[in-house]
Short mmCIF file of C-alpha atoms and ligand atoms in Angstrom, two decimals:
data_model
loop_
_atom_site.label_atom_id
_atom_site.label_comp_id
_atom_site.label_asym_id
_atom_site.label_seq_id
_atom_site.Cartn_x
_atom_site.Cartn_y
_atom_site.Cartn_z
CA MET A 1 0.08 -0.07 -0.09
CA THR A 2 1.52 3.91 -0.82
CA GLU A 3 1.24 5.66 2.19
CA PRO A 4 -0.10 9.16 2.12
CA ALA A 5 1.88 11.85 1.02
CA ASN A 6 1.58 13.56 4.42
CA MET A 7 0.64 10.78 7.44
CA GLU A 8 -0.73 13.67 9.00
CA ASP A 9 -3.49 13.12 6.74
CA ARG A 10 -3.97 9.48 7.87
CA LYS A 11 -7.24 8.98 10.02
CA LYS A 12 -6.35 7.14 13.59
CA VAL A 13 -7.11 3.50 13.36
CA ILE A 14 -9.57 2.14 15.75
CA PHE A 15 -10.06 -1.59 16.91
CA SER A 16 -12.34 -3.06 19.65
CA ALA A 17 -14.26 -6.33 19.89
CA ILE A 18 -16.39 -7.89 22.26
CA GLN A 19 -17.27 -11.83 23.43
CA PRO A 20 -20.59 -12.95 21.34
CA SER A 21 -20.22 -14.79 25.25
CA GLY A 22 -23.99 -14.02 26.05
CA THR A 23 -26.59 -11.32 26.27
CA ILE A 24 -25.34 -8.08 25.56
CA THR A 25 -25.86 -5.52 28.69
CA LEU A 26 -26.44 -2.25 28.88
CA GLY A 27 -22.87 -2.02 30.43
CA ASN A 28 -20.90 -3.09 27.13
CA TYR A 29 -23.38 -0.96 25.32
CA LEU A 30 -22.89 2.74 26.92
CA GLY A 31 -19.43 1.28 28.28
CA ALA A 32 -18.12 0.21 25.05
CA LEU A 33 -20.70 -0.25 22.15
CA LYS A 34 -22.15 3.55 21.72
CA ASN A 35 -18.66 5.17 21.85
CA TRP A 36 -17.73 2.66 18.75
CA ILE A 37 -20.73 3.88 16.61
CA ASN A 38 -19.76 7.43 17.26
CA LEU A 39 -16.12 7.32 16.34
CA GLN A 40 -17.35 5.56 12.44
CA ASP A 41 -17.10 8.98 10.88
CA GLU A 42 -13.96 10.86 12.67
CA PHE A 43 -12.08 7.52 12.21
CA ASP A 44 -11.25 4.25 10.07
CA CYS A 45 -12.58 2.06 12.42
CA ILE A 46 -12.35 -1.82 12.48
CA TYR A 47 -14.71 -4.11 14.94
CA ALA A 48 -14.72 -7.76 15.54
CA LEU A 49 -17.02 -10.04 17.46
CA ALA A 50 -13.76 -12.00 19.45
CA ASP A 51 -15.36 -15.64 19.29
CA LEU A 52 -12.09 -17.02 19.53
CA HIS A 53 -11.90 -15.71 22.99
CA THR A 54 -15.18 -16.77 23.95
CA ILE A 55 -13.93 -20.57 23.95
CA THR A 56 -11.74 -20.04 26.78
CA VAL A 57 -15.19 -20.67 29.05
CA ARG A 58 -16.93 -23.85 27.98
CA GLN A 59 -19.71 -23.03 25.43
CA ASP A 60 -23.08 -25.10 24.43
CA PRO A 61 -22.62 -25.22 20.64
CA ALA A 62 -25.88 -24.52 19.62
CA SER A 63 -26.44 -21.62 22.30
CA PHE A 64 -22.69 -19.89 21.14
CA ARG A 65 -23.40 -19.96 17.45
CA ARG A 66 -27.10 -18.24 18.41
CA ASN A 67 -25.38 -15.82 20.71
CA THR A 68 -22.85 -14.76 17.67
CA LEU A 69 -25.49 -14.27 15.33
CA GLU A 70 -27.66 -12.06 17.56
CA ALA A 71 -23.93 -10.28 18.79
CA TYR A 72 -23.51 -9.55 15.06
CA ALA A 73 -27.09 -8.50 14.34
CA LEU A 74 -27.85 -6.00 17.20
CA LEU A 75 -24.09 -4.28 16.54
CA LEU A 76 -25.37 -3.39 13.13
CA ALA A 77 -28.79 -2.41 14.69
CA CYS A 78 -27.23 -0.12 17.68
CA GLY A 79 -25.41 1.50 14.45
CA ILE A 80 -22.53 -0.27 13.46
CA ASP A 81 -22.10 0.61 9.75
CA PRO A 82 -20.75 -1.96 7.02
CA LYS A 83 -19.79 0.61 4.66
CA LYS A 84 -17.97 3.32 7.00
CA SER A 85 -16.56 0.69 9.02
CA ILE A 86 -15.01 -3.23 8.80
CA PHE A 87 -17.29 -5.37 11.19
CA PHE A 88 -16.07 -8.73 10.62
CA VAL A 89 -16.01 -12.05 13.24
CA GLN A 90 -12.82 -12.84 14.67
CA SER A 91 -12.43 -16.72 13.58
CA HIS A 92 -13.81 -15.95 9.99
CA VAL A 93 -9.91 -14.49 9.84
CA PRO A 94 -7.14 -16.90 10.25
CA THR A 95 -4.38 -14.39 11.12
CA HIS A 96 -5.79 -13.63 14.50
CA ALA A 97 -4.34 -17.42 15.58
CA GLN A 98 -1.05 -17.13 14.17
CA MET A 99 -0.22 -13.66 15.52
CA ALA A 100 -2.05 -15.05 18.49
CA TRP A 101 1.40 -17.54 18.74
CA ILE A 102 3.72 -15.25 17.53
CA LEU A 103 3.29 -13.10 20.50
CA ASP A 104 2.70 -16.07 23.32
CA CYS A 105 6.37 -16.20 22.46
CA TYR A 106 6.74 -12.45 23.53
CA THR A 107 4.82 -12.48 26.23
CA GLN A 108 6.43 -13.49 29.86
CA PHE A 109 4.78 -16.21 31.94
CA GLY A 110 4.60 -13.63 35.31
CA GLU A 111 2.58 -11.22 33.27
CA LEU A 112 0.11 -12.90 32.35
CA GLN A 113 -0.23 -14.62 35.80
CA ARG A 114 -0.50 -11.06 37.07
CA MET A 115 -3.86 -10.38 34.40
CA THR A 116 -7.25 -9.66 37.22
CA GLN A 117 -9.25 -11.51 34.68
CA PHE A 118 -7.44 -14.43 34.92
CA LYS A 119 -7.35 -14.45 38.36
CA ASP A 120 -11.24 -13.93 38.56
CA LYS A 121 -11.96 -16.04 35.90
CA SER A 122 -10.17 -19.20 36.55
CA ALA A 123 -11.58 -18.35 40.60
CA LYS A 124 -15.14 -18.32 39.07
CA HIS A 125 -14.41 -22.05 36.69
CA PRO A 126 -11.56 -23.78 38.93
CA GLU A 127 -12.70 -26.60 36.92
CA ASN A 128 -11.50 -25.49 33.80
CA VAL A 129 -8.52 -23.66 34.28
CA ASN A 130 -7.09 -23.85 30.07
CA ALA A 131 -4.02 -22.39 28.72
CA GLY A 132 -6.63 -20.44 26.55
CA LEU A 133 -7.90 -18.43 29.48
CA PHE A 134 -4.46 -17.37 30.40
CA THR A 135 -3.11 -16.41 26.80
CA TYR A 136 -6.03 -14.64 26.12
CA PRO A 137 -4.01 -11.51 26.38
CA PRO A 138 -1.80 -12.14 23.72
CA LEU A 139 -4.47 -13.27 21.33
CA MET A 140 -6.11 -9.93 22.35
CA ALA A 141 -3.04 -8.08 21.54
CA ALA A 142 -2.97 -9.91 18.38
CA ASP A 143 -6.38 -8.58 17.30
CA ILE A 144 -5.23 -4.98 17.83
CA LEU A 145 -1.37 -4.96 16.77
CA LEU A 146 -2.53 -6.84 12.88
CA TYR A 147 -4.21 -3.19 12.06
CA GLN A 148 -1.86 -1.20 13.39
CA ALA A 149 -4.50 0.02 15.47
CA ASP A 150 -3.73 3.47 17.22
CA LEU A 151 -6.50 3.46 19.79
CA VAL A 152 -8.32 1.09 21.35
CA PRO A 153 -12.05 1.92 22.91
CA VAL A 154 -12.90 -0.17 25.88
CA GLY A 155 -14.32 -0.27 29.32
CA ILE A 156 -12.01 0.07 32.24
CA ASP A 157 -11.97 -3.00 33.13
CA GLN A 158 -9.80 -3.78 30.40
CA LYS A 159 -7.15 -1.15 30.73
CA GLN A 160 -4.63 -3.98 32.15
CA HIS A 161 -5.12 -5.84 28.89
CA LEU A 162 -4.21 -2.69 26.77
CA GLU A 163 -1.31 -2.10 29.10
CA LEU A 164 -0.13 -5.80 28.20
CA THR A 165 -0.47 -5.02 24.20
CA ARG A 166 1.50 -1.95 24.65
CA THR A 167 4.32 -3.61 26.67
CA ILE A 168 4.44 -6.60 24.00
CA ALA A 169 4.27 -4.64 21.00
CA GLU A 170 7.26 -2.41 22.66
CA ARG A 171 9.30 -4.91 23.31
CA PHE A 172 8.47 -6.56 20.12
CA ASN A 173 9.58 -3.21 18.54
CA GLY A 174 12.66 -3.32 20.31
CA ILE A 175 14.23 -6.16 19.28
CA TYR A 176 13.14 -6.10 15.64
CA GLY A 177 12.73 -2.15 14.95
CA GLN A 178 9.38 -0.33 14.19
CA THR A 179 6.94 -3.03 13.82
CA PHE A 180 3.57 -2.65 15.11
CA THR A 181 1.92 0.72 16.30
CA VAL A 182 2.06 1.12 20.16
CA PRO A 183 -1.87 1.70 20.62
CA ASP A 184 -4.01 3.86 23.55
CA ALA A 185 -7.02 2.89 25.24
CA TYR A 186 -9.61 5.27 24.58
CA ILE A 187 -12.00 5.06 27.29
CA PRO A 188 -15.16 7.01 27.98
CA LYS A 189 -15.83 9.30 30.63
CA GLN A 190 -19.31 8.51 31.13
CA GLY A 191 -20.30 4.91 31.47
CA ALA A 192 -17.19 3.23 31.77
CA LYS A 193 -18.87 1.61 34.21
CA ILE A 194 -22.18 0.60 34.87
CA MET A 195 -22.57 -0.90 37.90
CA SER A 196 -24.92 -4.01 38.79
CA LEU A 197 -28.10 -3.11 39.92
CA GLN A 198 -28.64 -5.19 42.78
CA ASP A 199 -24.99 -4.77 44.28
CA PRO A 200 -23.87 -1.24 42.95
CA THR A 201 -20.07 -2.36 43.89
CA LYS A 202 -19.87 -4.81 41.51
CA LYS A 203 -19.79 -4.05 37.25
CA MET A 204 -23.22 -4.75 35.97
CA SER A 205 -21.85 -8.47 34.02
CA LYS A 206 -23.84 -10.71 31.76
CA SER A 207 -22.16 -13.62 33.54
CA ASP A 208 -24.15 -12.62 36.65
CA GLU A 209 -26.78 -15.49 37.63
CA ASN A 210 -29.04 -12.94 38.62
CA THR A 211 -30.64 -11.79 35.80
CA ASN A 212 -32.01 -8.64 38.00
CA ALA A 213 -28.74 -7.32 38.23
CA TYR A 214 -28.57 -6.11 34.45
CA ILE A 215 -30.00 -4.93 31.26
CA ALA A 216 -29.93 -7.25 28.70
CA MET A 217 -30.60 -5.15 25.53
CA LEU A 218 -33.06 -7.16 24.43
CA ASP A 219 -35.07 -7.48 27.35
CA LYS A 220 -38.98 -6.66 26.95
CA PRO A 221 -39.53 -3.54 28.43
CA GLU A 222 -42.29 -4.93 31.11
CA ASP A 223 -38.69 -6.19 32.03
CA ILE A 224 -36.02 -3.11 31.71
CA MET A 225 -38.92 -1.22 33.92
CA ARG A 226 -39.28 -4.32 36.57
CA LYS A 227 -35.39 -4.55 36.79
CA PHE A 228 -35.10 -0.54 37.82
CA LYS A 229 -38.00 -0.55 40.21
CA ARG A 230 -35.91 -3.49 41.88
CA ALA A 231 -32.55 -1.76 41.53
CA VAL A 232 -31.02 -1.28 44.90
CA THR A 233 -30.39 2.05 46.08
CA ASP A 234 -29.92 3.87 49.89
CA SER A 235 -31.93 5.09 52.56
CA GLU A 236 -31.54 8.92 52.03
CA ALA A 237 -34.36 9.69 49.38
CA CYS A 238 -32.54 12.17 47.68
CA VAL A 239 -31.32 12.09 43.84
CA ARG A 240 -27.82 13.43 44.35
CA TYR A 241 -24.21 12.36 42.82
CA ALA A 242 -22.38 11.57 46.27
CA GLU A 243 -19.97 8.99 47.71
CA GLY A 244 -21.35 6.39 49.13
CA LYS A 245 -24.75 6.44 47.27
CA ASP A 246 -23.40 4.20 44.58
CA GLY A 247 -26.64 2.51 43.56
CA VAL A 248 -28.13 6.53 42.84
CA ASN A 249 -24.44 7.04 41.56
CA ASN A 250 -25.10 4.22 38.65
CA LEU A 251 -29.05 5.01 37.62
CA MET A 252 -27.87 8.85 37.80
CA SER A 253 -24.97 7.87 35.14
CA ILE A 254 -27.25 5.63 33.04
CA TYR A 255 -29.99 8.41 33.01
CA SER A 256 -27.41 10.68 31.84
CA CYS A 257 -25.98 8.22 28.97
CA VAL A 258 -29.10 7.79 27.48
CA THR A 259 -30.86 11.25 28.15
CA GLY A 260 -27.55 13.50 27.57
CA LYS A 261 -28.51 15.36 30.77
CA THR A 262 -25.69 16.41 33.22
CA TYR A 263 -26.02 15.32 37.30
CA GLU A 264 -26.94 19.06 38.04
CA GLN A 265 -29.80 19.09 36.08
CA ILE A 266 -30.75 15.24 37.04
CA GLU A 267 -30.37 16.46 40.97
CA ASN A 268 -32.60 19.41 39.42
CA GLU A 269 -35.41 17.27 37.85
CA PHE A 270 -35.92 15.12 40.81
CA ALA A 271 -35.45 17.63 43.70
CA GLY A 272 -38.16 16.52 46.30
CA LYS A 273 -38.85 13.75 44.59
CA GLY A 274 -38.90 10.27 45.58
CA TYR A 275 -36.72 7.21 44.28
CA GLY A 276 -39.61 5.40 43.05
CA GLU A 277 -40.03 8.71 40.69
CA PHE A 278 -36.38 8.19 39.51
CA LYS A 279 -36.71 4.61 38.87
CA ALA A 280 -39.49 5.24 36.61
CA ALA A 281 -38.10 7.86 34.42
CA VAL A 282 -35.08 5.95 34.47
CA GLY A 283 -36.19 2.94 33.21
CA GLU A 284 -38.65 4.55 30.50
CA ALA A 285 -35.66 6.31 29.15
CA VAL A 286 -33.85 3.60 28.65
CA VAL A 287 -36.76 1.65 27.06
CA GLU A 288 -37.33 4.46 24.91
CA HIS A 289 -33.89 4.43 24.15
CA LEU A 290 -33.14 0.77 23.09
CA ARG A 291 -36.66 0.67 21.22
CA PRO A 292 -35.05 1.57 17.73
CA ILE A 293 -32.55 -0.88 18.16
CA ARG A 294 -34.42 -3.88 19.31
CA GLU A 295 -36.73 -3.08 15.99
CA ARG A 296 -33.80 -2.54 13.46
CA PHE A 297 -32.45 -5.90 15.16
CA ASP A 298 -35.65 -7.63 14.48
CA ASP A 299 -35.29 -6.48 10.59
CA TYR A 300 -31.70 -7.88 10.80
CA MET A 301 -32.78 -11.38 12.09
CA LYS A 302 -35.04 -11.74 9.30
CA ASN A 303 -32.46 -10.79 7.19
CA ARG A 304 -29.85 -14.16 7.53
CA ASP A 305 -28.21 -13.50 3.42
CA TYR A 306 -27.74 -9.72 4.53
CA LEU A 307 -25.88 -10.61 7.64
CA GLU A 308 -23.78 -12.98 5.75
CA GLN A 309 -22.74 -11.22 3.11
CA CYS A 310 -21.41 -8.55 5.90
CA TRP A 311 -19.70 -10.82 7.73
CA THR A 312 -18.11 -12.37 4.72
CA GLU A 313 -17.28 -8.99 3.86
CA GLY A 314 -15.81 -7.58 6.78
CA ALA A 315 -13.65 -10.71 6.98
CA GLU A 316 -11.90 -10.39 3.46
CA LYS A 317 -11.46 -6.87 4.21
CA ALA A 318 -9.91 -7.51 7.64
CA TYR A 319 -7.48 -10.18 6.61
CA SER A 320 -6.10 -8.59 3.56
CA ILE A 321 -5.19 -6.02 5.69
CA SER A 322 -4.08 -8.32 8.97
CA ILE A 323 -2.05 -10.74 6.54
CA ARG A 324 0.66 -7.52 5.33
CA THR A 325 1.46 -7.13 9.43
CA LEU A 326 1.69 -10.94 9.64
CA ARG A 327 3.97 -11.23 6.88
CA LYS A 328 5.95 -8.04 8.01
CA ALA A 329 6.52 -9.65 11.52
CA MET A 330 6.92 -13.15 10.13
CA LYS A 331 10.07 -11.49 8.16
CA LYS A 332 11.72 -9.86 10.89
CA ILE A 333 11.50 -12.61 13.48
CA GLY A 334 13.51 -14.81 10.22
CA PHE A 335 10.23 -17.44 9.27
CA LEU A 336 11.54 -18.72 5.90
CA PRO A 337 9.15 -16.98 3.20
CA MET A 338 7.06 -18.74 0.55
CA LYS A 339 6.80 -17.40 -3.01
CA ARG A 340 3.52 -16.00 -3.55
P1 ATP B 1 -18.51 -10.94 31.14
O1 ATP B 1 -19.66 -10.77 32.24
O2 ATP B 1 -18.37 -12.53 30.42
O3 ATP B 1 -17.14 -10.99 31.55
P2 ATP B 1 -18.44 -9.01 30.26
O4 ATP B 1 -20.62 -8.45 30.20
O5 ATP B 1 -17.38 -7.93 31.27
O6 ATP B 1 -18.42 -10.23 29.83
P3 ATP B 1 -16.97 -8.24 27.84
O7 ATP B 1 -17.36 -9.00 26.19
O8 ATP B 1 -15.68 -8.75 28.73
O9 ATP B 1 -18.40 -8.10 28.77
O10 ATP B 1 -16.71 -7.04 27.54
C1 ATP B 1 -17.33 -6.34 26.24
C2 ATP B 1 -16.81 -4.94 26.27
O11 ATP B 1 -18.06 -4.10 27.39
C3 ATP B 1 -15.38 -4.33 26.82
O12 ATP B 1 -14.77 -2.87 26.17
C4 ATP B 1 -15.82 -4.03 28.45
O13 ATP B 1 -14.65 -2.96 28.77
C5 ATP B 1 -17.31 -3.38 28.28
N1 ATP B 1 -18.28 -3.41 30.03
C6 ATP B 1 -18.34 -3.88 29.98
N2 ATP B 1 -19.46 -4.62 31.18
C7 ATP B 1 -18.90 -3.15 31.46
C8 ATP B 1 -19.87 -1.94 32.44
N3 ATP B 1 -20.67 -2.77 33.57
N4 ATP B 1 -19.69 -1.21 31.88
C9 ATP B 1 -19.13 -0.29 31.32
N5 ATP B 1 -18.52 -1.29 29.91
C10 ATP B 1 -18.66 -2.57 30.35
N1 LTN B 2 -11.23 -8.96 25.89
C1 LTN B 2 -12.34 -8.06 25.71
C2 LTN B 2 -12.88 -8.14 24.03
C3 LTN B 2 -11.68 -8.18 22.84
C4 LTN B 2 -10.82 -7.09 22.65
C5 LTN B 2 -10.24 -7.16 21.82
C6 LTN B 2 -11.63 -5.54 23.02
C7 LTN B 2 -10.81 -9.43 22.50
N2 LTN B 2 -9.92 -8.41 21.74
C8 LTN B 2 -9.26 -6.61 21.59
C9 LTN B 2 -10.63 -4.37 22.61
C10 LTN B 2 -9.86 -4.99 21.73
C11 LTN B 2 -13.42 -7.98 26.48
O1 LTN B 2 -14.12 -7.02 26.18
N3 LTN B 2 -13.66 -8.88 27.33
#
């Protein structure tokens, strides 16, 4: 590829991915996906469903296939535009697994042992502490470095993995000369961490056993309203953002993300009103925000041919970019090249 005459003219490259490991939650959406959509005009965006990462936890084949299909349709429905961005399924692009093996060999055992997600997930699934769970971060580094990404929009829980990606890239560049762009994390100010509705000291997680703890993007309006009504708050009965008011802070943060109102505006709106009214307002705002997404999702799910065409084209585009970086890295390491 010829480089633009003026490198300043090159749009920054964004890469991010999400695992199709279950129902996508409001936390995923506000912490990550909403940001992805907004970045599409300003940057060259590449997005993936990280299904290779998903099998680090045992999956039922039929559910896994359905979750991946639904996640693809849902992300399109949220506003990922395949005309503007590249949107593919990680397992469709073989360079990811190849690059992951290479990066495994440039990652230290001790570095992987320190990863919080590894410690959490191995505690949660003690019967299946597999090697993939351990080498999850170099696969994630491969995802990012293959596209020479400048910025990686993720929720704050992924910051440690991003730092390790930077370390791996710098180490490789240090040995072989400039090969990979060293990426920066791009963490949203608001919505970076949406908390559980049942225990607002824990993050909202799609793998929570208590389904009242999270809002799934495809939850029915009545379920969304019920979950917000049951959300844990405190006994002060005053809608204000303050330390120690984790439940209320979380609801304010959600309300602010979906309405665009500031905390001050929200405090004024609910001055002298009880939590009942506040929770109902948050529920309604979320229902209204999700309604058009849900409708578009239903349409995409009726059009399997279109979905297949999108992910096939996405994978072809992703392959043609990533193979260049893979070849470059392999050449530097000293692998014997093939004639092509
Ligand atoms: P699991 O429950 O299986 O750990 P998860 O809900 O944490 O999954 P991931 O697939 O690990 O979801 O994360 C996808 C993206 O969503 C990441 O960028 C992550 O930072 C972001 N994210 C996940 N949960 C939240 C949350 N509660 N608030 C904000 N962002 C989140
Ligand atoms: N580990 C990420 C998902 C993920 C990812 C990536 C995010 C896989 N590969 C590359 C950003 C860039 C998570 O969200 N749990």
